[in-house]
PDB file of C-alpha atoms and ligand atoms in Angstrom:
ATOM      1  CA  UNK A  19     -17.044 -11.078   4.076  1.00 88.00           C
ATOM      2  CA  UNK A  20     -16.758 -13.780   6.749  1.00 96.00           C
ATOM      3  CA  UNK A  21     -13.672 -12.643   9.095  1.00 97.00           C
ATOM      4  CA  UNK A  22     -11.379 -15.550  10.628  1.00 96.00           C
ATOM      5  CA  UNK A  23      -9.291 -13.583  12.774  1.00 95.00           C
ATOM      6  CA  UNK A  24      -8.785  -9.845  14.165  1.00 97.00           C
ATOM      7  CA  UNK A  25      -5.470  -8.478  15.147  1.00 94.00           C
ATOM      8  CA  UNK A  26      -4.071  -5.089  16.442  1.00 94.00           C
ATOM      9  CA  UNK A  27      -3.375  -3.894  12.973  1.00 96.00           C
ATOM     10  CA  UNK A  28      -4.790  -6.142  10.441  1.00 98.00           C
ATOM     11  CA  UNK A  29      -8.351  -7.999  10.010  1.00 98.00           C
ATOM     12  CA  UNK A  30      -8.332 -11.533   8.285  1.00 98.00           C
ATOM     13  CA  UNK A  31     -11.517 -12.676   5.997  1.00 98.00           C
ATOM     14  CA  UNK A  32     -11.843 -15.943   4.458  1.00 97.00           C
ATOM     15  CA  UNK A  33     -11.038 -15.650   1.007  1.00 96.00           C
ATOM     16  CA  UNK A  34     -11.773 -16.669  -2.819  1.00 88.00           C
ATOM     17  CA  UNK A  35     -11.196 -20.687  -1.688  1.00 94.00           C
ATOM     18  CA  UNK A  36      -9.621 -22.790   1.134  1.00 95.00           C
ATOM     19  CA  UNK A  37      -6.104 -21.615   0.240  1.00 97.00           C
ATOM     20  CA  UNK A  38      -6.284 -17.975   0.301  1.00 98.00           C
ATOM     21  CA  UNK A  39      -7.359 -15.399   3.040  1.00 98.00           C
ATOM     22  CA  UNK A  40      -8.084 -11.476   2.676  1.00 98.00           C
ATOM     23  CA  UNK A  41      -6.096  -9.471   4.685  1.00 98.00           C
ATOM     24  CA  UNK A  42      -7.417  -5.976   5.631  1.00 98.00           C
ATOM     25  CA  UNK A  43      -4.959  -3.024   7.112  1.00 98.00           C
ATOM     26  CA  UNK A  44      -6.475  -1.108   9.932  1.00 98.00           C
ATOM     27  CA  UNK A  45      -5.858   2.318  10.695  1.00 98.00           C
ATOM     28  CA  UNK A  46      -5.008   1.490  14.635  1.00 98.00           C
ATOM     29  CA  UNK A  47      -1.525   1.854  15.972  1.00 97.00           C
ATOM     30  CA  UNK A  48      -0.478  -0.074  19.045  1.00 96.00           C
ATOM     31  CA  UNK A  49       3.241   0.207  20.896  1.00 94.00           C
ATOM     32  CA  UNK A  50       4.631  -1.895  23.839  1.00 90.00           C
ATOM     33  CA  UNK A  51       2.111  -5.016  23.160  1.00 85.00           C
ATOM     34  CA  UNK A  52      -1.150  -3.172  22.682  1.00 86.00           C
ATOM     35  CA  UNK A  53      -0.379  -0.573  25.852  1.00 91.00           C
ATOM     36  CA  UNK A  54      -0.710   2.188  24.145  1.00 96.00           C
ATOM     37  CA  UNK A  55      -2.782   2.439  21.110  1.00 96.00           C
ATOM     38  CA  UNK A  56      -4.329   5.189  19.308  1.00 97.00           C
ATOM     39  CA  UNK A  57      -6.241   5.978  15.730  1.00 97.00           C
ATOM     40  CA  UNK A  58      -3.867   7.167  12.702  1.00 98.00           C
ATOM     41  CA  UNK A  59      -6.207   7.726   9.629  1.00 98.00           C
ATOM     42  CA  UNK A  60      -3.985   6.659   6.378  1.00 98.00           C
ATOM     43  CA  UNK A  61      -2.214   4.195   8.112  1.00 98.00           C
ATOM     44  CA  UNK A  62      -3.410   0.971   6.869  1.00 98.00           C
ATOM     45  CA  UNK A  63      -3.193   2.573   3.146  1.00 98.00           C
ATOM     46  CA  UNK A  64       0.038   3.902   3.390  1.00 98.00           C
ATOM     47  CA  UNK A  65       1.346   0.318   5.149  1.00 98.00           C
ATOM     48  CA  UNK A  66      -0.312  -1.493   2.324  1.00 98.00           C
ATOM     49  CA  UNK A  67       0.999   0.514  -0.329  1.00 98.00           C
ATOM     50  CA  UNK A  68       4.787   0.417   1.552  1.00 98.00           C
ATOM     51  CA  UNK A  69       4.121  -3.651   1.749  1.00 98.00           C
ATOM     52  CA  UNK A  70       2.630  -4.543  -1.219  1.00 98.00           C
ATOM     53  CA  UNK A  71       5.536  -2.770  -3.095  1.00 98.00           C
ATOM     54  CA  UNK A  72       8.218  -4.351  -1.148  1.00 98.00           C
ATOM     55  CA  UNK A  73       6.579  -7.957  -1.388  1.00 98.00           C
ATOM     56  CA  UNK A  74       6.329  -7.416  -4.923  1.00 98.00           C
ATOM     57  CA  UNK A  75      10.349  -6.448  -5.347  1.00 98.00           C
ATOM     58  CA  UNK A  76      11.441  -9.497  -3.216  1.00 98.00           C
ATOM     59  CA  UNK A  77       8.624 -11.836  -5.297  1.00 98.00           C
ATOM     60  CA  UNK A  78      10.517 -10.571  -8.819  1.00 98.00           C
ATOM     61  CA  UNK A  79      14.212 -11.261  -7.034  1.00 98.00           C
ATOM     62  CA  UNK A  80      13.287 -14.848  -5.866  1.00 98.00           C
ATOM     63  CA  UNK A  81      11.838 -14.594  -2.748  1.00 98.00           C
ATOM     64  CA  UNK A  82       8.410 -16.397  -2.013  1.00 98.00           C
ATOM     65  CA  UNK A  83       5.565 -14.595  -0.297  1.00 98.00           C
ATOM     66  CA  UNK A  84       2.670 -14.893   0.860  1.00 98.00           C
ATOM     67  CA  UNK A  85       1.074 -12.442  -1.358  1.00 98.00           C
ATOM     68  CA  UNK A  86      -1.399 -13.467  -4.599  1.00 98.00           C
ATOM     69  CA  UNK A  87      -2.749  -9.959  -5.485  1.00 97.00           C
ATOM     70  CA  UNK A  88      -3.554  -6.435  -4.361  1.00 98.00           C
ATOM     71  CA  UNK A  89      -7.708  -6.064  -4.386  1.00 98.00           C
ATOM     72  CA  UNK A  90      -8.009  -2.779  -2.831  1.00 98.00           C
ATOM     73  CA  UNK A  91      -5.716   0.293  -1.344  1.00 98.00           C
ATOM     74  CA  UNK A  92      -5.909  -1.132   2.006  1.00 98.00           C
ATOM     75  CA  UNK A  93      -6.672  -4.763   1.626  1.00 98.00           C
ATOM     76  CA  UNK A  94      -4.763  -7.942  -0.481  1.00 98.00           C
ATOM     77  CA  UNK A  95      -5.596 -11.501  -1.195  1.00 98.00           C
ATOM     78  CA  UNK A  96      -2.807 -14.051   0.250  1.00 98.00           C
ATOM     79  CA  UNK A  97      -2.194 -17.751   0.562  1.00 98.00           C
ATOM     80  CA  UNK A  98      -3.042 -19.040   3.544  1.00 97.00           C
ATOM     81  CA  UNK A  99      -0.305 -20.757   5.035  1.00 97.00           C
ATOM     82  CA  UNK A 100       0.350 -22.219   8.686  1.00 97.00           C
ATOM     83  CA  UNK A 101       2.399 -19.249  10.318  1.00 97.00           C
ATOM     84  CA  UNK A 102       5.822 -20.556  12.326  1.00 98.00           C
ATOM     85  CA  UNK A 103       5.580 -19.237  15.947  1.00 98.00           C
ATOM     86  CA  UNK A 104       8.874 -17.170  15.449  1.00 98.00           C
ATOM     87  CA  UNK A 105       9.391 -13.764  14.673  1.00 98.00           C
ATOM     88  CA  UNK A 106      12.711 -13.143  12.840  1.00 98.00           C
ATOM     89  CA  UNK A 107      14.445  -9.756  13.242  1.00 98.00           C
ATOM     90  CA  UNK A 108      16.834  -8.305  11.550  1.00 99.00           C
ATOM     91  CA  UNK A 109      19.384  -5.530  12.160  1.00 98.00           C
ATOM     92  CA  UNK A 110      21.602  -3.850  10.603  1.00 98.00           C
ATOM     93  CA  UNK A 111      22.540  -1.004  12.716  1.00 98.00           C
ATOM     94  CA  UNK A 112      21.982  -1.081  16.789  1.00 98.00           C
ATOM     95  CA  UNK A 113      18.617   0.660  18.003  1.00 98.00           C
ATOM     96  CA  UNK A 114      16.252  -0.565  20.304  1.00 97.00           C
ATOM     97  CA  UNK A 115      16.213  -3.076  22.670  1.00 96.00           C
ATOM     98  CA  UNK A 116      19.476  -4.255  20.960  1.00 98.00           C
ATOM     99  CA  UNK A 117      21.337  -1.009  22.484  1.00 98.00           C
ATOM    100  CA  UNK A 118      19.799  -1.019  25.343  1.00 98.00           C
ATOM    101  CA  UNK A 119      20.381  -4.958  26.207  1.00 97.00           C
ATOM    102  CA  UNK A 120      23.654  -4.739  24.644  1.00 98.00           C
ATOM    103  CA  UNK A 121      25.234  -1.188  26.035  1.00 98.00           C
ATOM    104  CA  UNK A 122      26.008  -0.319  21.787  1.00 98.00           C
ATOM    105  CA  UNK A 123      24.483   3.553  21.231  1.00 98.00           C
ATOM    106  CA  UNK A 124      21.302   3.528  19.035  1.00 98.00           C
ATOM    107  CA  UNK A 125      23.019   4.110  15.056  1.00 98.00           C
ATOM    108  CA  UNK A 126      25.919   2.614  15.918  1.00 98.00           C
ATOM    109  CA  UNK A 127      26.534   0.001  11.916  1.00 98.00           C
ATOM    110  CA  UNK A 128      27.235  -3.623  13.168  1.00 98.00           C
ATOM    111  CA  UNK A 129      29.848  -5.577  11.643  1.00 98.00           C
ATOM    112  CA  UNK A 130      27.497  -8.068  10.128  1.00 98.00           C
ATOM    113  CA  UNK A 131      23.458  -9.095   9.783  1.00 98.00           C
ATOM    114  CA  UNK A 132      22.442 -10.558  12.879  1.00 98.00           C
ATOM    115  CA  UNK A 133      19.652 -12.277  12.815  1.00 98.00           C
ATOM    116  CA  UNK A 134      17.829 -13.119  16.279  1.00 98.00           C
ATOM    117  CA  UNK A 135      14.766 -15.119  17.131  1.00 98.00           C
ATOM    118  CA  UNK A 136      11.774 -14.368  19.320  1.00 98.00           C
ATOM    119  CA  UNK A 137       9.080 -16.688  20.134  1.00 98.00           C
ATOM    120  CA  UNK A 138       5.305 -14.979  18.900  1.00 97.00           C
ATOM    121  CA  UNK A 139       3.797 -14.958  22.244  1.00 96.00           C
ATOM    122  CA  UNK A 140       1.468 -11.635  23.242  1.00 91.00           C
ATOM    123  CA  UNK A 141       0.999 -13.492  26.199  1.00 95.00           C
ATOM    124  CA  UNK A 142       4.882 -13.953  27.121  1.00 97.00           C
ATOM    125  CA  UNK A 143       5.967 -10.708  25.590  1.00 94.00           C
ATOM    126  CA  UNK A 144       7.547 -12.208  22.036  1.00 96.00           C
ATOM    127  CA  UNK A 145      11.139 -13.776  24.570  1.00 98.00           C
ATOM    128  CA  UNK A 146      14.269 -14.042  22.339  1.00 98.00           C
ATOM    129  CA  UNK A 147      14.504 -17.393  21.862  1.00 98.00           C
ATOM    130  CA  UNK A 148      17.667 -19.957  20.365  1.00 98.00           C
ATOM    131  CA  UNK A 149      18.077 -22.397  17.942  1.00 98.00           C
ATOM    132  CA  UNK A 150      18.684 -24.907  20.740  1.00 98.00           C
ATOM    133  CA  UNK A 151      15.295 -23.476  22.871  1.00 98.00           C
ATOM    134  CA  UNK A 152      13.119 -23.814  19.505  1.00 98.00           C
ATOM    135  CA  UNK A 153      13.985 -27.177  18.863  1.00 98.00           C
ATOM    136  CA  UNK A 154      13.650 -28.476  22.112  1.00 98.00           C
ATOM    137  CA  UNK A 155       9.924 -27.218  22.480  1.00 98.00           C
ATOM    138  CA  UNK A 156       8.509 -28.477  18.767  1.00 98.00           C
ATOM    139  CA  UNK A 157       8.244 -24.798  17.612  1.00 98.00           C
ATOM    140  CA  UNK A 158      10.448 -25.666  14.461  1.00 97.00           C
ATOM    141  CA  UNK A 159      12.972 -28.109  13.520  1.00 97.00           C
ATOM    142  CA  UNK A 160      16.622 -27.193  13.004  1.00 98.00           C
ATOM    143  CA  UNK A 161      16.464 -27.700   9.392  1.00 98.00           C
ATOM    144  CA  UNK A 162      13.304 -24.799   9.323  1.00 98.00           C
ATOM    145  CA  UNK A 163      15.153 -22.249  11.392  1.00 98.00           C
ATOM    146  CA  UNK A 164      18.602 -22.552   9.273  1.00 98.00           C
ATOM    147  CA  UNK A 165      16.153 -21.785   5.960  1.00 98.00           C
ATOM    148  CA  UNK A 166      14.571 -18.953   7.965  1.00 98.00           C
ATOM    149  CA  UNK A 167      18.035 -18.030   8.605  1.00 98.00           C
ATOM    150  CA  UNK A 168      18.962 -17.750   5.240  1.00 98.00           C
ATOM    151  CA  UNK A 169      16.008 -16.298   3.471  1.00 98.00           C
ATOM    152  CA  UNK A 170      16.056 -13.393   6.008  1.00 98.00           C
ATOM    153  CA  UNK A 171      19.885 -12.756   4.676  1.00 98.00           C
ATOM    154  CA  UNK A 172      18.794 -12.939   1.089  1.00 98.00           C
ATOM    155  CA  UNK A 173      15.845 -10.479   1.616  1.00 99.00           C
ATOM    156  CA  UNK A 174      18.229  -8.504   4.133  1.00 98.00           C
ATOM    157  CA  UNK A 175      20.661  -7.622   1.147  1.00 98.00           C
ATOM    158  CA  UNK A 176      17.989  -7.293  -1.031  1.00 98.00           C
ATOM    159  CA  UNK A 177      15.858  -4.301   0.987  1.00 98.00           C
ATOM    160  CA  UNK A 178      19.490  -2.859   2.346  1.00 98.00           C
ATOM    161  CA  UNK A 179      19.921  -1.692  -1.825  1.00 98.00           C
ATOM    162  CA  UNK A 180      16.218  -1.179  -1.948  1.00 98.00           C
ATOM    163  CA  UNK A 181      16.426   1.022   0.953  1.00 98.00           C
ATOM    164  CA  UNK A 182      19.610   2.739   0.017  1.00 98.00           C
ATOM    165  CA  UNK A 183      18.011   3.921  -3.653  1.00 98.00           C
ATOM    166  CA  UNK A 184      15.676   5.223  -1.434  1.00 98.00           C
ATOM    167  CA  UNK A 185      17.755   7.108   0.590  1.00 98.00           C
ATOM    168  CA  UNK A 186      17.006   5.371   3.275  1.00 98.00           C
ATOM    169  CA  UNK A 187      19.252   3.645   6.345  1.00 98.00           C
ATOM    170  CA  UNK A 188      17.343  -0.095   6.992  1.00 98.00           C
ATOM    171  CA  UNK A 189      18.457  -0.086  10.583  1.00 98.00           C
ATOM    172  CA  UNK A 190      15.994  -3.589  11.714  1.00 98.00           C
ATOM    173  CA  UNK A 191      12.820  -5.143  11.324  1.00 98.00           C
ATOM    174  CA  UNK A 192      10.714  -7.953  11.811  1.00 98.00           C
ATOM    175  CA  UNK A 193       9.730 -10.814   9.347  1.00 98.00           C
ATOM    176  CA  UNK A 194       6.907 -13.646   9.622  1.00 98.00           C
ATOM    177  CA  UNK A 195       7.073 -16.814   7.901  1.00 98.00           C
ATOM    178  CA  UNK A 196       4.539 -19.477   7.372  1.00 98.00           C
ATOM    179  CA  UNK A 197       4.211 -23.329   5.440  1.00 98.00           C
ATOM    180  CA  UNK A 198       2.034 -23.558   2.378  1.00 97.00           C
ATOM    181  CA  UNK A 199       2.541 -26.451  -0.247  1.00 94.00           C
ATOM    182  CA  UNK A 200       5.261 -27.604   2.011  1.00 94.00           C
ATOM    183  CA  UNK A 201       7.012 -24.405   1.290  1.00 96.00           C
ATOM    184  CA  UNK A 202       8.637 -21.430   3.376  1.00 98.00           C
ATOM    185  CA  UNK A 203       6.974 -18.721   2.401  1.00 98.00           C
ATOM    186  CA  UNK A 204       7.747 -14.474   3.588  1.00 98.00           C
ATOM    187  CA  UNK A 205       4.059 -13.700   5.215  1.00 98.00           C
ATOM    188  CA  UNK A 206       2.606 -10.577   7.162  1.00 98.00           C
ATOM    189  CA  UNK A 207       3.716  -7.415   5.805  1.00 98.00           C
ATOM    190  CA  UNK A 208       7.133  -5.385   5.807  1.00 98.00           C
ATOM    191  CA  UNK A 209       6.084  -1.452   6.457  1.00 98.00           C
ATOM    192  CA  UNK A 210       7.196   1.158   8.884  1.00 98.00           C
ATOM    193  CA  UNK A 211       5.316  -0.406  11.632  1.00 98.00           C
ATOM    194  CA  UNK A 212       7.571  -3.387  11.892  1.00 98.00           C
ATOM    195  CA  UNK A 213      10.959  -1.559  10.474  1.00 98.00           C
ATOM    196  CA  UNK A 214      13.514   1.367  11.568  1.00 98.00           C
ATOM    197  CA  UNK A 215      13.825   3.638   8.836  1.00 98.00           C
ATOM    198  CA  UNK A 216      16.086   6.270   9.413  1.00 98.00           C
ATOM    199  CA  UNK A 217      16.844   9.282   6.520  1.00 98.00           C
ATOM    200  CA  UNK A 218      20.481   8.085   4.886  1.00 98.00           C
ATOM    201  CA  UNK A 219      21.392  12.041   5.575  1.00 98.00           C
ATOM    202  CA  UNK A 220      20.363  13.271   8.695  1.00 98.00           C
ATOM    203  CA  UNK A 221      19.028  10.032  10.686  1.00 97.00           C
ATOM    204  CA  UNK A 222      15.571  11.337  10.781  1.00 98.00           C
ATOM    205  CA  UNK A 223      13.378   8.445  12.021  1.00 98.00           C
ATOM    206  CA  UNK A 224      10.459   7.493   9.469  1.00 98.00           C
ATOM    207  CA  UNK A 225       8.822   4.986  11.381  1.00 98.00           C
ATOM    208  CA  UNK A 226       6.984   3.819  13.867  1.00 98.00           C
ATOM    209  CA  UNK A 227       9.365   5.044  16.793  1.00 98.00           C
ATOM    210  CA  UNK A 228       7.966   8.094  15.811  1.00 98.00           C
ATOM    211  CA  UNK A 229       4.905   6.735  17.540  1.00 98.00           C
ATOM    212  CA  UNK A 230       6.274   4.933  20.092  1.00 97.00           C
ATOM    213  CA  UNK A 231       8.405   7.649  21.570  1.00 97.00           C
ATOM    214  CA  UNK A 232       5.715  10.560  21.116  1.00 97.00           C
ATOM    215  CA  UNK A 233       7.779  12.547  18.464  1.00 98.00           C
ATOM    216  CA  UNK A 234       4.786  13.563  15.542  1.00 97.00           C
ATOM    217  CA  UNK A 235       4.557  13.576  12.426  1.00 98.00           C
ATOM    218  CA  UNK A 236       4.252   9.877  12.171  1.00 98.00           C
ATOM    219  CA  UNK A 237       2.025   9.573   9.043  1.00 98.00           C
ATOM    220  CA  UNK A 238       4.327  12.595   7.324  1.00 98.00           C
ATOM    221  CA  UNK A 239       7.593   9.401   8.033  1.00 98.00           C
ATOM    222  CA  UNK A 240       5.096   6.826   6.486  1.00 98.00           C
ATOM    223  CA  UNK A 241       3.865   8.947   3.398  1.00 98.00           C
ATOM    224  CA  UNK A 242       7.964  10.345   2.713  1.00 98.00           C
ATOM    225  CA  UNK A 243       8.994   6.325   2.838  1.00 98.00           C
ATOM    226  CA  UNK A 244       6.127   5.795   0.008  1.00 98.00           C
ATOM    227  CA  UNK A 245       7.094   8.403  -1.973  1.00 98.00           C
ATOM    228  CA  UNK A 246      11.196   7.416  -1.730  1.00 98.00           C
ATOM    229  CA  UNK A 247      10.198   3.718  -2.514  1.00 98.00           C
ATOM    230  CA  UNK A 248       8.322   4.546  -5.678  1.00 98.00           C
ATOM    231  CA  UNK A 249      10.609   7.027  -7.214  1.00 98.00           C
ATOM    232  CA  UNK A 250      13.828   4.378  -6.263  1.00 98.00           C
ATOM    233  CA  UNK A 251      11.201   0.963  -7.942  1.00 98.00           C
ATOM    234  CA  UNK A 252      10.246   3.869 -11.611  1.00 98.00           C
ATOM    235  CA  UNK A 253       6.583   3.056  -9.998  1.00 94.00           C
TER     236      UNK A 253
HETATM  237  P1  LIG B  28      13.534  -4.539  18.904  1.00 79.87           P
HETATM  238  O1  LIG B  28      14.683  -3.603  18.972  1.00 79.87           O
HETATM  239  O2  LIG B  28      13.809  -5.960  19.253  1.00 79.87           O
HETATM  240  O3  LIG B  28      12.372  -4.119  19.839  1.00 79.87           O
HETATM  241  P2  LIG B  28      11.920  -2.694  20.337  1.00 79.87           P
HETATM  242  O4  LIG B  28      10.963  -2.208  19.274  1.00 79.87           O
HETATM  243  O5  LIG B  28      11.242  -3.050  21.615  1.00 79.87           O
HETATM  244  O6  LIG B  28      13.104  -1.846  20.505  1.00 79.87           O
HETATM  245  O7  LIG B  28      12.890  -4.485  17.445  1.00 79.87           O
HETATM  246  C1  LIG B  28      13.637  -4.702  16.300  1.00 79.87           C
HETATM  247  C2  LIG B  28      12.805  -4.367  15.091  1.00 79.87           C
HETATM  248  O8  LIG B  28      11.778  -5.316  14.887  1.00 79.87           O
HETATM  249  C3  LIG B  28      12.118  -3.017  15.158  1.00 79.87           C
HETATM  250  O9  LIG B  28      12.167  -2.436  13.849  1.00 79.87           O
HETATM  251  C4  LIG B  28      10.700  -3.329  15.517  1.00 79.87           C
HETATM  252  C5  LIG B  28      10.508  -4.695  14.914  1.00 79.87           C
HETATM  253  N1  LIG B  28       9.595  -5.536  15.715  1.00 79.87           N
HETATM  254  C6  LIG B  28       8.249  -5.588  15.396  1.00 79.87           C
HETATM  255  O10 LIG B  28       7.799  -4.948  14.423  1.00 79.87           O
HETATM  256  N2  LIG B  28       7.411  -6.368  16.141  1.00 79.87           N
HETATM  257  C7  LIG B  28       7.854  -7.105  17.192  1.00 79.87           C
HETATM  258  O11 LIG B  28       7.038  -7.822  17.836  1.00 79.87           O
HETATM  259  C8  LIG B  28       9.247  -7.057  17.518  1.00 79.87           C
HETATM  260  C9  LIG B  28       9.796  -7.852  18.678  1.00 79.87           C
HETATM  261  C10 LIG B  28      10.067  -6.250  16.758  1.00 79.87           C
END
């Protein structure tokens, strides 16, 4: 396979035609922009399987992704599409850089979605960015970042019932986006590594904080969030 591109987590290969790509999950896990990084064998399956299951539940409620099919346990064939240089997250519940910027404690349930932007730079450490900011420096037009805006509410309350069936408190995340066929399409994956996961009964993180803050057991959160989804999807 001819490989395009190579990032902390996931290799690209060209795929079937011009229009698709393969994209391979890699076993690596990297915190604070690649500054720590270490081997955890099962991770790319067990992010694939988490993704591809999610993907597949927002593609049957309406919401277009990037994904055509699943070709192996760790790797799936996707559309190529032109990714926008923003990273959209989404919270639900204060943790993270949200508490600490903000002074709210970590599980404290906001009053509403928010929905915040960041600019994808490694380079400049992925700055929140505004509506205003993006505009002014061509990085999407006003009419882009209100449908970005909107499609991360729909799949919000979407995976907030997914979650919940699971047992499972969707406290934030992080969603791509790219343009194919002049459409907005939901790209890169949705998997512990780029959501808070908490345990709906006793707040027992399932995610990748489990990595980031040294705590163990970090495949055990990945492979329990698996198991939840499947039983609460009859898969
Ligand atoms: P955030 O609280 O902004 O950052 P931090 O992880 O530094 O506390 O993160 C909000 C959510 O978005 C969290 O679930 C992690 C996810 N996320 C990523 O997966 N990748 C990213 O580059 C960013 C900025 C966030």
């Amino acid at each position: 396979m001819q490989k395009l591109y190579e990032g902390k987590s996931k290799i690209v290969y060209k795929g079937e035609d011009d229009k698709t790509c393969i994209i391979s999950y890699k076993d690596t896990a990297t915190a604070g922009n690649g500054a720590k990084k270490e081997d955890l064998p099962g991770k790319g399956r067990l992010n694939a399987a988490i993704s591809n299951l999610i993907f597949e539940y927002l593609a049957e409620n309406g919401v277009k992704t990037h994904l055509v099919k699943v070709l192996s346990e760790t790797s799936v064939l996707a559309k190529i599409a032109e990714i926008v240089q923003v990273e959209v997250i989404v919270r639900n519940v204060a943790a993270g850089s949200f508490s600490k910027k903000y002074g709210v404690p970590e599980g404290t349930s906001l009053k509403n979605t928010v929905v915040e932007f960041c600019l994808k730079s490694d380079e400049l450490g992925d700055p929140m960015i505004n509506d205003c900011q993006l505009t002014a420096i061509g990085i999407a037009t006003q009419e882009e970042l209100d449908e970005l805006k909107s499609a991360a509410l729909k799949i919000d309350s979407l995976l907030t019932s997914l979650f919940m069936k699971a047992g499972i408190r969707l406290i934030d995340y992080k969603l791509e986006f790219g343009k194919a066929d002049g459409e907005i399409i939901l790209c890169d994956e949705i998997s512990p590594d780029s959501c808070r996961l908490w345990d709906a009964d006793t707040d027992k993180k399932l995610d990748k904080d489990r990595f980031r803050r040294d705590m163990g057991g970090v495949i055990e959160g990945y492979e329990e969030v698996l198991k939840r989804l499947k039983e609460a999807l009859g898969k």
